[in-house]
PDB file of C-alpha atoms in Angstrom:
ATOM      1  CA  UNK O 224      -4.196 188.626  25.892  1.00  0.00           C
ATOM      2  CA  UNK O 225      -5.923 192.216  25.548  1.00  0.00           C
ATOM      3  CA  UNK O 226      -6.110 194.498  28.020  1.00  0.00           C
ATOM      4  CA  UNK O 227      -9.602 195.196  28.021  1.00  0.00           C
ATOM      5  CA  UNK O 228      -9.995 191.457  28.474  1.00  0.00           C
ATOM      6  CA  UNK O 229      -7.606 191.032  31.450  1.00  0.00           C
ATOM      7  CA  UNK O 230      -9.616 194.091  33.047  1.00  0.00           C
ATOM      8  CA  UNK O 231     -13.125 192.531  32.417  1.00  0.00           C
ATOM      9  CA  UNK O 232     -11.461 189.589  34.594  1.00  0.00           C
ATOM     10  CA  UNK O 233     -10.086 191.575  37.273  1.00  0.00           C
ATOM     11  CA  UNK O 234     -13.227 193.897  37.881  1.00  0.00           C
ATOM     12  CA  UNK O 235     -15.442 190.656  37.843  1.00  0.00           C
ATOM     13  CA  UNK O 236     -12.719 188.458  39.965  1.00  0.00           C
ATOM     14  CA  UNK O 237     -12.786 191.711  42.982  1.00  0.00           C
ATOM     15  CA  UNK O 238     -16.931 190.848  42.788  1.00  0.00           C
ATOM     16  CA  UNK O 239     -16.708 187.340  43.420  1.00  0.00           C
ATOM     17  CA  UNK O 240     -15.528 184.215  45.514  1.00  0.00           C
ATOM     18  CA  UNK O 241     -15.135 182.005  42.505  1.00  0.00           C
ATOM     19  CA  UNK O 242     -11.863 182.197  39.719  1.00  0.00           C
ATOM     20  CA  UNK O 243     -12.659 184.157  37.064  1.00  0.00           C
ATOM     21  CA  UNK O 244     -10.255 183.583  34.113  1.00  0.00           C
ATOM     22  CA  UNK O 245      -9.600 185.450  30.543  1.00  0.00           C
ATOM     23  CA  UNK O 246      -8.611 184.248  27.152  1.00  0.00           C
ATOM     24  CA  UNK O 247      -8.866 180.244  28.405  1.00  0.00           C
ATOM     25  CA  UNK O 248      -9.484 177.585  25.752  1.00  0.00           C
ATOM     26  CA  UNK O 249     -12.625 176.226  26.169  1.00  0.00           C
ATOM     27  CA  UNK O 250     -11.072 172.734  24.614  1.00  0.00           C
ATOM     28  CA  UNK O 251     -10.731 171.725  27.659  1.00  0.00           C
ATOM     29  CA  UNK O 252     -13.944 172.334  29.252  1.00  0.00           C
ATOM     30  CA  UNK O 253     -15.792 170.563  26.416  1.00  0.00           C
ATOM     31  CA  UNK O 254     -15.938 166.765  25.646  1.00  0.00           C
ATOM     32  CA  UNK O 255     -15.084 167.169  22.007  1.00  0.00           C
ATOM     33  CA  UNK O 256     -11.759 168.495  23.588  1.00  0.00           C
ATOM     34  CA  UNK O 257     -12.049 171.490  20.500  1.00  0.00           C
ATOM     35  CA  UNK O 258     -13.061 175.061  20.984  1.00  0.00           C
ATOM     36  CA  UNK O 259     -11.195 178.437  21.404  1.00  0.00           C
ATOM     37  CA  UNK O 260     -10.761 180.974  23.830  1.00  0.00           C
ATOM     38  CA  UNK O 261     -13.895 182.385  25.553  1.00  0.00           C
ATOM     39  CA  UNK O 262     -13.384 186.261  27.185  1.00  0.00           C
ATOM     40  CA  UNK O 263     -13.891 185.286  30.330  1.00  0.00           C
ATOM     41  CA  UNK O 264     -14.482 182.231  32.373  1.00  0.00           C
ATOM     42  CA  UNK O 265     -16.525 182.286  35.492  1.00  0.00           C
ATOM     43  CA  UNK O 266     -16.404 179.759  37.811  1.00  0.00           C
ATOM     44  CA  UNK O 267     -19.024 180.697  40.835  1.00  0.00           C
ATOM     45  CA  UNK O 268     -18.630 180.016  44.284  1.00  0.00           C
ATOM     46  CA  UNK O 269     -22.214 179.699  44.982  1.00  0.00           C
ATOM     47  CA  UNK O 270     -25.777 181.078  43.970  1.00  0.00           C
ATOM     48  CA  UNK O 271     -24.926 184.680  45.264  1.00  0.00           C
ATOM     49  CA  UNK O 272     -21.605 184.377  43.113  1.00  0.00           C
ATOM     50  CA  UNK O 273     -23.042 183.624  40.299  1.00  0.00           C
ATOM     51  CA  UNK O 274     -26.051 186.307  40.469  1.00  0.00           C
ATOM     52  CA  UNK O 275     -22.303 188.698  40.564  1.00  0.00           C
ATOM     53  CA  UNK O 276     -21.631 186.938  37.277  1.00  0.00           C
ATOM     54  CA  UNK O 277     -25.107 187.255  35.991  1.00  0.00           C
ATOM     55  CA  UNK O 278     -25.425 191.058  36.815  1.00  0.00           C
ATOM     56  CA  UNK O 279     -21.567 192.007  35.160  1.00  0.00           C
ATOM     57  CA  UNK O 280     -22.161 190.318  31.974  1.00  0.00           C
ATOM     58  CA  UNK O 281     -25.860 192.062  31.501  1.00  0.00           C
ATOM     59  CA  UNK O 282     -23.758 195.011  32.593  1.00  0.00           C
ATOM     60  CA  UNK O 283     -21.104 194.868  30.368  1.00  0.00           C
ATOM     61  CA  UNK O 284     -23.036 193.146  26.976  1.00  0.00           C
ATOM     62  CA  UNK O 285     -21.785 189.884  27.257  1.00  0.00           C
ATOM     63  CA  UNK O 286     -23.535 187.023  26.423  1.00  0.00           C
ATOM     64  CA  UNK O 287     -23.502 183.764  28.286  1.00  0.00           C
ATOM     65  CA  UNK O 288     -23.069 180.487  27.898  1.00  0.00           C
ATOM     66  CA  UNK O 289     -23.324 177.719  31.108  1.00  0.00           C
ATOM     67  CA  UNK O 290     -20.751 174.788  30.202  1.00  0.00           C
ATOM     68  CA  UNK O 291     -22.476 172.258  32.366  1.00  0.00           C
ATOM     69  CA  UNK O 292     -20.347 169.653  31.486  1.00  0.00           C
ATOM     70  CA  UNK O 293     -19.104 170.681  28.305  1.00  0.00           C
ATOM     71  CA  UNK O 294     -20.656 167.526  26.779  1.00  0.00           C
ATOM     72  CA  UNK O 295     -23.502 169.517  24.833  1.00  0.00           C
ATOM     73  CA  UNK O 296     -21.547 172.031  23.113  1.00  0.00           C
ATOM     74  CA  UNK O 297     -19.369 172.863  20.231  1.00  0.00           C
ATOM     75  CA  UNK O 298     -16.965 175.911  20.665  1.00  0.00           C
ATOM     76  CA  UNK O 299     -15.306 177.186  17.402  1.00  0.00           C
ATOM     77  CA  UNK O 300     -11.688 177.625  17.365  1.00  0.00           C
ATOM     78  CA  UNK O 301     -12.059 181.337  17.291  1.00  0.00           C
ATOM     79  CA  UNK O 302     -13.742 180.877  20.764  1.00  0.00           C
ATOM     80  CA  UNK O 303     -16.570 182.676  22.325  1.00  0.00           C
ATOM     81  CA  UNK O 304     -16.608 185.875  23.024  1.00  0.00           C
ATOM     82  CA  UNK O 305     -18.245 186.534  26.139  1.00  0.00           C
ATOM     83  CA  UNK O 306     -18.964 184.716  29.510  1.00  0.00           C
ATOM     84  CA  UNK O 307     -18.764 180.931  29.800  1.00  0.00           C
ATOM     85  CA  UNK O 308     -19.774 179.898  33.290  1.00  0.00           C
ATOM     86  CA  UNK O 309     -18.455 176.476  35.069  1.00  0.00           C
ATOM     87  CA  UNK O 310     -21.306 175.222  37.465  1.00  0.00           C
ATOM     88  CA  UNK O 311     -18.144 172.901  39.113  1.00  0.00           C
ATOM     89  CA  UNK O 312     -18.768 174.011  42.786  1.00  0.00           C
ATOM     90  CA  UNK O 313     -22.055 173.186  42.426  1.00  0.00           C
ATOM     91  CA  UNK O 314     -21.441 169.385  43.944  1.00  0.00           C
ATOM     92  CA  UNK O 315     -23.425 169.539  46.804  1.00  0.00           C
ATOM     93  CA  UNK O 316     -25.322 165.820  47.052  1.00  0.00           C
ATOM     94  CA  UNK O 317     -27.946 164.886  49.458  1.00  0.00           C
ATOM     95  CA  UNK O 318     -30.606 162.471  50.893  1.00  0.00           C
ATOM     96  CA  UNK O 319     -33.710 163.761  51.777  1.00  0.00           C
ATOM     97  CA  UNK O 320     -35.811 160.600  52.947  1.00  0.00           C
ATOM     98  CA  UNK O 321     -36.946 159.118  49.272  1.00  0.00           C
ATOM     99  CA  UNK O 322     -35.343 162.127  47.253  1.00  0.00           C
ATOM    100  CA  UNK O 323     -32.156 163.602  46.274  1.00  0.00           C
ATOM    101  CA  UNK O 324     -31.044 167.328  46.049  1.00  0.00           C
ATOM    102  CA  UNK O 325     -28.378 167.252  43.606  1.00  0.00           C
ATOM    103  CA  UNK O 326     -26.442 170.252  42.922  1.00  0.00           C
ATOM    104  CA  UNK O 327     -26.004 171.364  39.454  1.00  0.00           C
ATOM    105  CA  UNK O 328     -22.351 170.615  38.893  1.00  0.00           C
ATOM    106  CA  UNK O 329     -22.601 166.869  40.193  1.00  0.00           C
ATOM    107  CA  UNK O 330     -21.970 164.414  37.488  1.00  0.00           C
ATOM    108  CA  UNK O 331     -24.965 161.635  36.282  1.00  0.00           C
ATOM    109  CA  UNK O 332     -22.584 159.363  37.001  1.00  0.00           C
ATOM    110  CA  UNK O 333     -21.930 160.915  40.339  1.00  0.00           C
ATOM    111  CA  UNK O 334     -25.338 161.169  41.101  1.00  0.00           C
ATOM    112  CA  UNK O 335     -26.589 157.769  39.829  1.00  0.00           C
ATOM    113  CA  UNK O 336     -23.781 156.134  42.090  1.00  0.00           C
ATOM    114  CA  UNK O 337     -25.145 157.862  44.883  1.00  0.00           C
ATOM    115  CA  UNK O 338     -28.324 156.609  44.257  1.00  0.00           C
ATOM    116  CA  UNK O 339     -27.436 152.857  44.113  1.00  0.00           C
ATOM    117  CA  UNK O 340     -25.468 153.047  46.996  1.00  0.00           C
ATOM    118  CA  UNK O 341     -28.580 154.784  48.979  1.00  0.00           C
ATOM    119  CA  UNK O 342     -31.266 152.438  47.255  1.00  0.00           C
ATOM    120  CA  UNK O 343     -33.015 154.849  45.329  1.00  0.00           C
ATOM    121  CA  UNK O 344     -34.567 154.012  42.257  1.00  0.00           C
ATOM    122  CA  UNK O 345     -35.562 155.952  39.483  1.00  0.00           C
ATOM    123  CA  UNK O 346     -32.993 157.210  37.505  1.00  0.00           C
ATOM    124  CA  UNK O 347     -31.169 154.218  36.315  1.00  0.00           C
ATOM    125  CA  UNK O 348     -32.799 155.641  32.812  1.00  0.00           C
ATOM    126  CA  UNK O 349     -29.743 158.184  32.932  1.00  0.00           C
ATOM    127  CA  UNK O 350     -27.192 155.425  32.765  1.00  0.00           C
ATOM    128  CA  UNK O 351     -24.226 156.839  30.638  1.00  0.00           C
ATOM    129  CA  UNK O 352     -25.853 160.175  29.795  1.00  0.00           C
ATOM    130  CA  UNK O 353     -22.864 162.343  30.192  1.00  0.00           C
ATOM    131  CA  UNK O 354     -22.213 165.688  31.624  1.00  0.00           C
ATOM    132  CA  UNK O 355     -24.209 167.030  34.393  1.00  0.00           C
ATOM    133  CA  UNK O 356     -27.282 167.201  36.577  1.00  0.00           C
ATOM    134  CA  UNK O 357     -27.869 170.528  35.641  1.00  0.00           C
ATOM    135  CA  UNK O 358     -27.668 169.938  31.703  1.00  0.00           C
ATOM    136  CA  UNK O 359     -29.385 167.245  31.919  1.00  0.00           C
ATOM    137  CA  UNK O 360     -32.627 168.820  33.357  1.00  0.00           C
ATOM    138  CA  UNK O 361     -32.642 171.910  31.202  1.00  0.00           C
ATOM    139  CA  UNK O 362     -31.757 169.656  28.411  1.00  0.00           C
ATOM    140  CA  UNK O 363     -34.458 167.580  29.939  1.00  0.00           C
ATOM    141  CA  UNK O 364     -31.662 164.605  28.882  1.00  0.00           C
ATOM    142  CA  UNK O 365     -32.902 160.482  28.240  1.00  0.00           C
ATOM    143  CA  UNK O 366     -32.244 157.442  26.489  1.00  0.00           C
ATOM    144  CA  UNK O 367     -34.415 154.583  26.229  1.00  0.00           C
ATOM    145  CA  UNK O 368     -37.536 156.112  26.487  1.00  0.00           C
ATOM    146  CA  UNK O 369     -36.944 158.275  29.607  1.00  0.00           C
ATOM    147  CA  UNK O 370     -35.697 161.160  30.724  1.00  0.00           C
ATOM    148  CA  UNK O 371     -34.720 163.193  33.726  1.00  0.00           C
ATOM    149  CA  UNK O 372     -38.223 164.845  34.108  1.00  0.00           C
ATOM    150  CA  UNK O 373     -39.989 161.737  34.842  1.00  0.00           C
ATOM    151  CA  UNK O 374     -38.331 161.792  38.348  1.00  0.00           C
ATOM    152  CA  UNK O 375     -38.092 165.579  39.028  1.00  0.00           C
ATOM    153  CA  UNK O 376     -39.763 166.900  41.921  1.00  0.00           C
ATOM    154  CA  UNK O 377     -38.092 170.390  41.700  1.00  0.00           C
ATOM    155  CA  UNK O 378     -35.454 172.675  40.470  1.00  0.00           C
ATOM    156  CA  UNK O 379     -34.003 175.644  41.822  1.00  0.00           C
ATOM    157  CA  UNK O 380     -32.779 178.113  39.337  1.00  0.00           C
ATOM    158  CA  UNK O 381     -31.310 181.737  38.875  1.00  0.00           C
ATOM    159  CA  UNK O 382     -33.255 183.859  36.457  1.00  0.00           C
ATOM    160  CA  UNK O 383     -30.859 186.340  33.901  1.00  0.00           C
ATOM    161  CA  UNK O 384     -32.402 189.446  35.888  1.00  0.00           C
ATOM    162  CA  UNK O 385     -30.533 187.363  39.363  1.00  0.00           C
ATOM    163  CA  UNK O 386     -33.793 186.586  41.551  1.00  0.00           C
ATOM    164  CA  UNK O 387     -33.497 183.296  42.533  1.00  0.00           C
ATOM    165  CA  UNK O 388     -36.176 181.017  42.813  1.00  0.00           C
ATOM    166  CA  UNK O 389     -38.082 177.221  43.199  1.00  0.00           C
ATOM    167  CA  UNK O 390     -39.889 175.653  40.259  1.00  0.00           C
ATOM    168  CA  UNK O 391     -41.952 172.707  40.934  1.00  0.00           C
ATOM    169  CA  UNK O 392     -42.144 169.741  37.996  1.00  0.00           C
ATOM    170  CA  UNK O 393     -45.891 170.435  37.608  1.00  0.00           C
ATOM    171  CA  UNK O 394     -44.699 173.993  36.857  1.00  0.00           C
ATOM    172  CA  UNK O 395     -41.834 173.144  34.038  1.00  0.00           C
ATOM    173  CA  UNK O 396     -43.539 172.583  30.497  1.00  0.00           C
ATOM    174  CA  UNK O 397     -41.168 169.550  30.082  1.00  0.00           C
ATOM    175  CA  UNK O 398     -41.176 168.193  26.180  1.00  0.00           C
ATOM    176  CA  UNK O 399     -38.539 166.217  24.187  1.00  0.00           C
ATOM    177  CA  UNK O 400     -35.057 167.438  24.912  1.00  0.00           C
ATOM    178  CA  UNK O 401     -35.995 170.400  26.391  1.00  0.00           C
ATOM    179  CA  UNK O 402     -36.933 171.863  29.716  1.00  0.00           C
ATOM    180  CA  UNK O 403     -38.779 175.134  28.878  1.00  0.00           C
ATOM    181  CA  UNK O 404     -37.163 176.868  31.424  1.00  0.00           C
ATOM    182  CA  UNK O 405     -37.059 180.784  31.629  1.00  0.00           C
ATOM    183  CA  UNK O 406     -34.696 182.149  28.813  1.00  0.00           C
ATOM    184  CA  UNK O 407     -31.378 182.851  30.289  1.00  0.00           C
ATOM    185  CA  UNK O 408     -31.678 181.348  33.890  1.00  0.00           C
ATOM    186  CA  UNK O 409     -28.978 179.141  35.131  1.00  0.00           C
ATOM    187  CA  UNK O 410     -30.026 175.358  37.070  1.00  0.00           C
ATOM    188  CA  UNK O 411     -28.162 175.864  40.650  1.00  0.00           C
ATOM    189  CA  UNK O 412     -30.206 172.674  42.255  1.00  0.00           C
ATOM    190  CA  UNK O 413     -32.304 169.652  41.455  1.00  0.00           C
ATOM    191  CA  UNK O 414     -34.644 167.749  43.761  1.00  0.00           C
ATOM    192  CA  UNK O 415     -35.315 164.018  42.479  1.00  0.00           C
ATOM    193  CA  UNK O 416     -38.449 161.901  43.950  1.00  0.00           C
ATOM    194  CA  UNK O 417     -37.320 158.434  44.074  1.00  0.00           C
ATOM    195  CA  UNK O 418     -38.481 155.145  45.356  1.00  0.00           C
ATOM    196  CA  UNK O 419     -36.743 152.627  47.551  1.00  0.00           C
ATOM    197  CA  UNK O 420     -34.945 149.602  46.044  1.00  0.00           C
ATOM    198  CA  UNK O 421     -32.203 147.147  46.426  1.00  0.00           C
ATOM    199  CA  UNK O 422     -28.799 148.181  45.425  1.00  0.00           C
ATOM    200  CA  UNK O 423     -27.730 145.345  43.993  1.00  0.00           C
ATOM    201  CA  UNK O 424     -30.955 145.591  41.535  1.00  0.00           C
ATOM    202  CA  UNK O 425     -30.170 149.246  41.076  1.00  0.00           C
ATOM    203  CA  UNK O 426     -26.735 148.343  40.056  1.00  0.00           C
ATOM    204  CA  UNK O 427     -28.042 145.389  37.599  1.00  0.00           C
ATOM    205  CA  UNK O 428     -29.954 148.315  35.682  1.00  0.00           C
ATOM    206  CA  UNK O 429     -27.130 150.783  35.272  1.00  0.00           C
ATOM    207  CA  UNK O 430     -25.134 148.043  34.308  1.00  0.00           C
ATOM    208  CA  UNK O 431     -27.313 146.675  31.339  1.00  0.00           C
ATOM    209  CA  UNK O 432     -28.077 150.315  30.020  1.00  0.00           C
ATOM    210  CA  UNK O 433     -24.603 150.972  30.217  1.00  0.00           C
ATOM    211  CA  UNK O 434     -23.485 148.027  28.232  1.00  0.00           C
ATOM    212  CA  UNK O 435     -26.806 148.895  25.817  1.00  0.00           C
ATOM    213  CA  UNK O 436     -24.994 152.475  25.145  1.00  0.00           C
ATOM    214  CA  UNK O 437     -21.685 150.740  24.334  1.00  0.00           C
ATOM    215  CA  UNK O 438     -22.977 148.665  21.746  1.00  0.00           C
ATOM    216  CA  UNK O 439     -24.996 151.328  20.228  1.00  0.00           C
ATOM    217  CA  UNK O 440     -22.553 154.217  20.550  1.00  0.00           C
ATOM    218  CA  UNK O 441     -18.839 154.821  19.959  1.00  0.00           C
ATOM    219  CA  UNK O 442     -17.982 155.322  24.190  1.00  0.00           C
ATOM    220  CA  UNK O 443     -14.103 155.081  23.351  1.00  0.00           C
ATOM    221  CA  UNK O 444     -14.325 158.034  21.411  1.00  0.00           C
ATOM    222  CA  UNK O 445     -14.438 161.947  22.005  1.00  0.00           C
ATOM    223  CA  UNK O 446     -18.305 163.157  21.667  1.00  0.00           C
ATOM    224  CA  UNK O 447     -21.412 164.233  22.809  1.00  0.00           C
ATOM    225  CA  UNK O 448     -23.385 161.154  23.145  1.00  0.00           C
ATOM    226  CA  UNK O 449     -26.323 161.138  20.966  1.00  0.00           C
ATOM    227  CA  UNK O 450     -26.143 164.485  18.466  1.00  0.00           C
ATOM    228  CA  UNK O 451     -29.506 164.137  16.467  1.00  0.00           C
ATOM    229  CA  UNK O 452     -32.857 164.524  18.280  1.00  0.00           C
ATOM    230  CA  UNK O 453     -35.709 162.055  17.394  1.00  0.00           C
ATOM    231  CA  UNK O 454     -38.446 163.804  14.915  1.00  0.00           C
ATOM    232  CA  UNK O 455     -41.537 163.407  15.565  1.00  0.00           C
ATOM    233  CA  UNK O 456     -42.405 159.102  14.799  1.00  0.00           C
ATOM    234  CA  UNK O 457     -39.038 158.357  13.624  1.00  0.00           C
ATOM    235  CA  UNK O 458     -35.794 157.792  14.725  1.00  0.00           C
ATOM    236  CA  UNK O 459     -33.269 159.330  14.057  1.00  0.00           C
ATOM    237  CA  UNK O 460     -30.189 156.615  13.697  1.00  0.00           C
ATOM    238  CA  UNK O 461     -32.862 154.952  11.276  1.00  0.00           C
ATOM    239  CA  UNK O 462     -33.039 158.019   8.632  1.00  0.00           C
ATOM    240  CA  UNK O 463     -28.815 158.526   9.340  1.00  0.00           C
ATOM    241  CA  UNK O 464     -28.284 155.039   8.200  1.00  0.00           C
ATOM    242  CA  UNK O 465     -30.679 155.226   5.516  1.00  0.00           C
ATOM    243  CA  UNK O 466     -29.573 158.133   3.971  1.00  0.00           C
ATOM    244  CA  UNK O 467     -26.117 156.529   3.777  1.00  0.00           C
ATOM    245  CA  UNK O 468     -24.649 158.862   6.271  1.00  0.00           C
ATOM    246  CA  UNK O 469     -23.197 156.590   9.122  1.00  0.00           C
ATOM    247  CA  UNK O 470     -19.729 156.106   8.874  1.00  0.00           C
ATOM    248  CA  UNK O 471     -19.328 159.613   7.028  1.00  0.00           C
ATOM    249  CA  UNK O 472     -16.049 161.495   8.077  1.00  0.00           C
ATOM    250  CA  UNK O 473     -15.021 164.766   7.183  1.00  0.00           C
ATOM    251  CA  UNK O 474     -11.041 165.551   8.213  1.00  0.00           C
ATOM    252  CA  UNK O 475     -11.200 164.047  11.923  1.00  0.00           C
ATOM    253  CA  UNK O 476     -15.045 164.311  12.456  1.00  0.00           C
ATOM    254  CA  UNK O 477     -17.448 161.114  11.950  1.00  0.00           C
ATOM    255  CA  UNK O 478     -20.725 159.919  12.651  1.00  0.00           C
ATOM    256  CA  UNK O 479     -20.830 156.851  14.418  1.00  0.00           C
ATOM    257  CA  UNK O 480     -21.338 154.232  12.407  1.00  0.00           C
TER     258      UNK O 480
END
């Protein structure tokens, strides 16, 4: 490992709380289990922590790149060279009367458990979307028709400058697959408004989209979940199986047939 790497690490890891690693695969942070090493790795503690890791890599001409849960990116074997960031001790979940706060590194399938087991309704939509809550609103993830700004009341984020503040849904130009969030800030904290329900219906929902996404999509294998955004009044499995293109591998790479 180079030096100057180890003593980016070092002079970033006496800043903060979290681990801050150099020179770690990112295959393992990723769902596609591929990707080489990034510089460093920054795993923050909490919101202050990661306004430390914000502030060193403007500092020190890094760019950044928030893993989430890995299941929306593609690293290249010769890795990334500057500062991925792991949101994982962002798992703070809870019940505010009819909403949720969900911290950034909780899981949908964390989250959505949580839910059913509470007897909120609302985000059964999100049934096998993978990665995390705070990919999935700046993603502004969905299936079926829906997606995870229908039910957002709020989301706390970290700008790139490090002021951290509250956006309200009404405030968040929302579109397909995309939040419109401020260029470079980081999701620390979602609030969900939800409505009252019976678990046992809850769980009937999650259960039928999750057998829907089986059928549709190969779940035993390493991905992404759905790769190809919908254009505008098409779709986008139609044109891949009309072009021929389903089934199509190149070395260990396919699209789902």
């Amino acid at each position: 490992m180079p030096v100057v790497t180890t003593s980016l690490a070092e002079r970033l890891q006496a800043t903060m709380r979290g681990q801050v690693l150099a020179g770690v695969p990112l295959a393992r942070y990723t769902s596609f289990r591929i990707g080489g090493p990034a510089t460093l790795l920054a795993s923050p503690a909490d919101p202050e922590d990661l306004k430390r890791a914000l502030a060193f890599a403007r500092t020190e001409g890094l760019p950044v790149h928030v893993l989430g849960g890995g299941s929306n990116t593609l690293v290249r074997d010769g890795g990334f060279r500057g500062m991925a960031i792991s949101l994982c001790a962002f798992q703070a979940l809870e019940r505010r009367g009819d909403t949720v706060a969900a911290g950034a590194g909780v899981r949908v399938s964390r989250l959505l458990a949580f839910c059913c087991r509470h007897g909120l309704a609302g985000l059964e939509i999100l049934s096998g979307v993978p990665g995390t809550v705070g990919g999935a609103v700046w993603g502004n993830a969905g299936a079926w028709g829906g997606a995870a700004a229908d039910a957002l009341a709020s989301v706390e984020i970290v700008l790139a400058a490090g002021q951290q503040c509250t956006l309200l849904r009404r405030e968040i130009p929302f579109r397909y697959r995309a939040s419109g969030l401020p260029a470079g800030s980081v999701v620390v904290q979602a609030v969900f408004a939800l409505a009252p329900g019976d678990p046992a219906a809850i769980r009937r929902r999650i259960s039928g989209y999750l057998v829907r996404r089986k059928v549709s999509q190969p779940v035993e294998f390493r991905s992404a979940g759905s790769i190809f955004k919908n254009p505008p009044g098409e779709y986008a499995g139609r044109l891949v199986e009309q072009v021929g293109l389903k089934g199509t591998r190149m070395g260990n790479a396919m699209i789902s047939a």
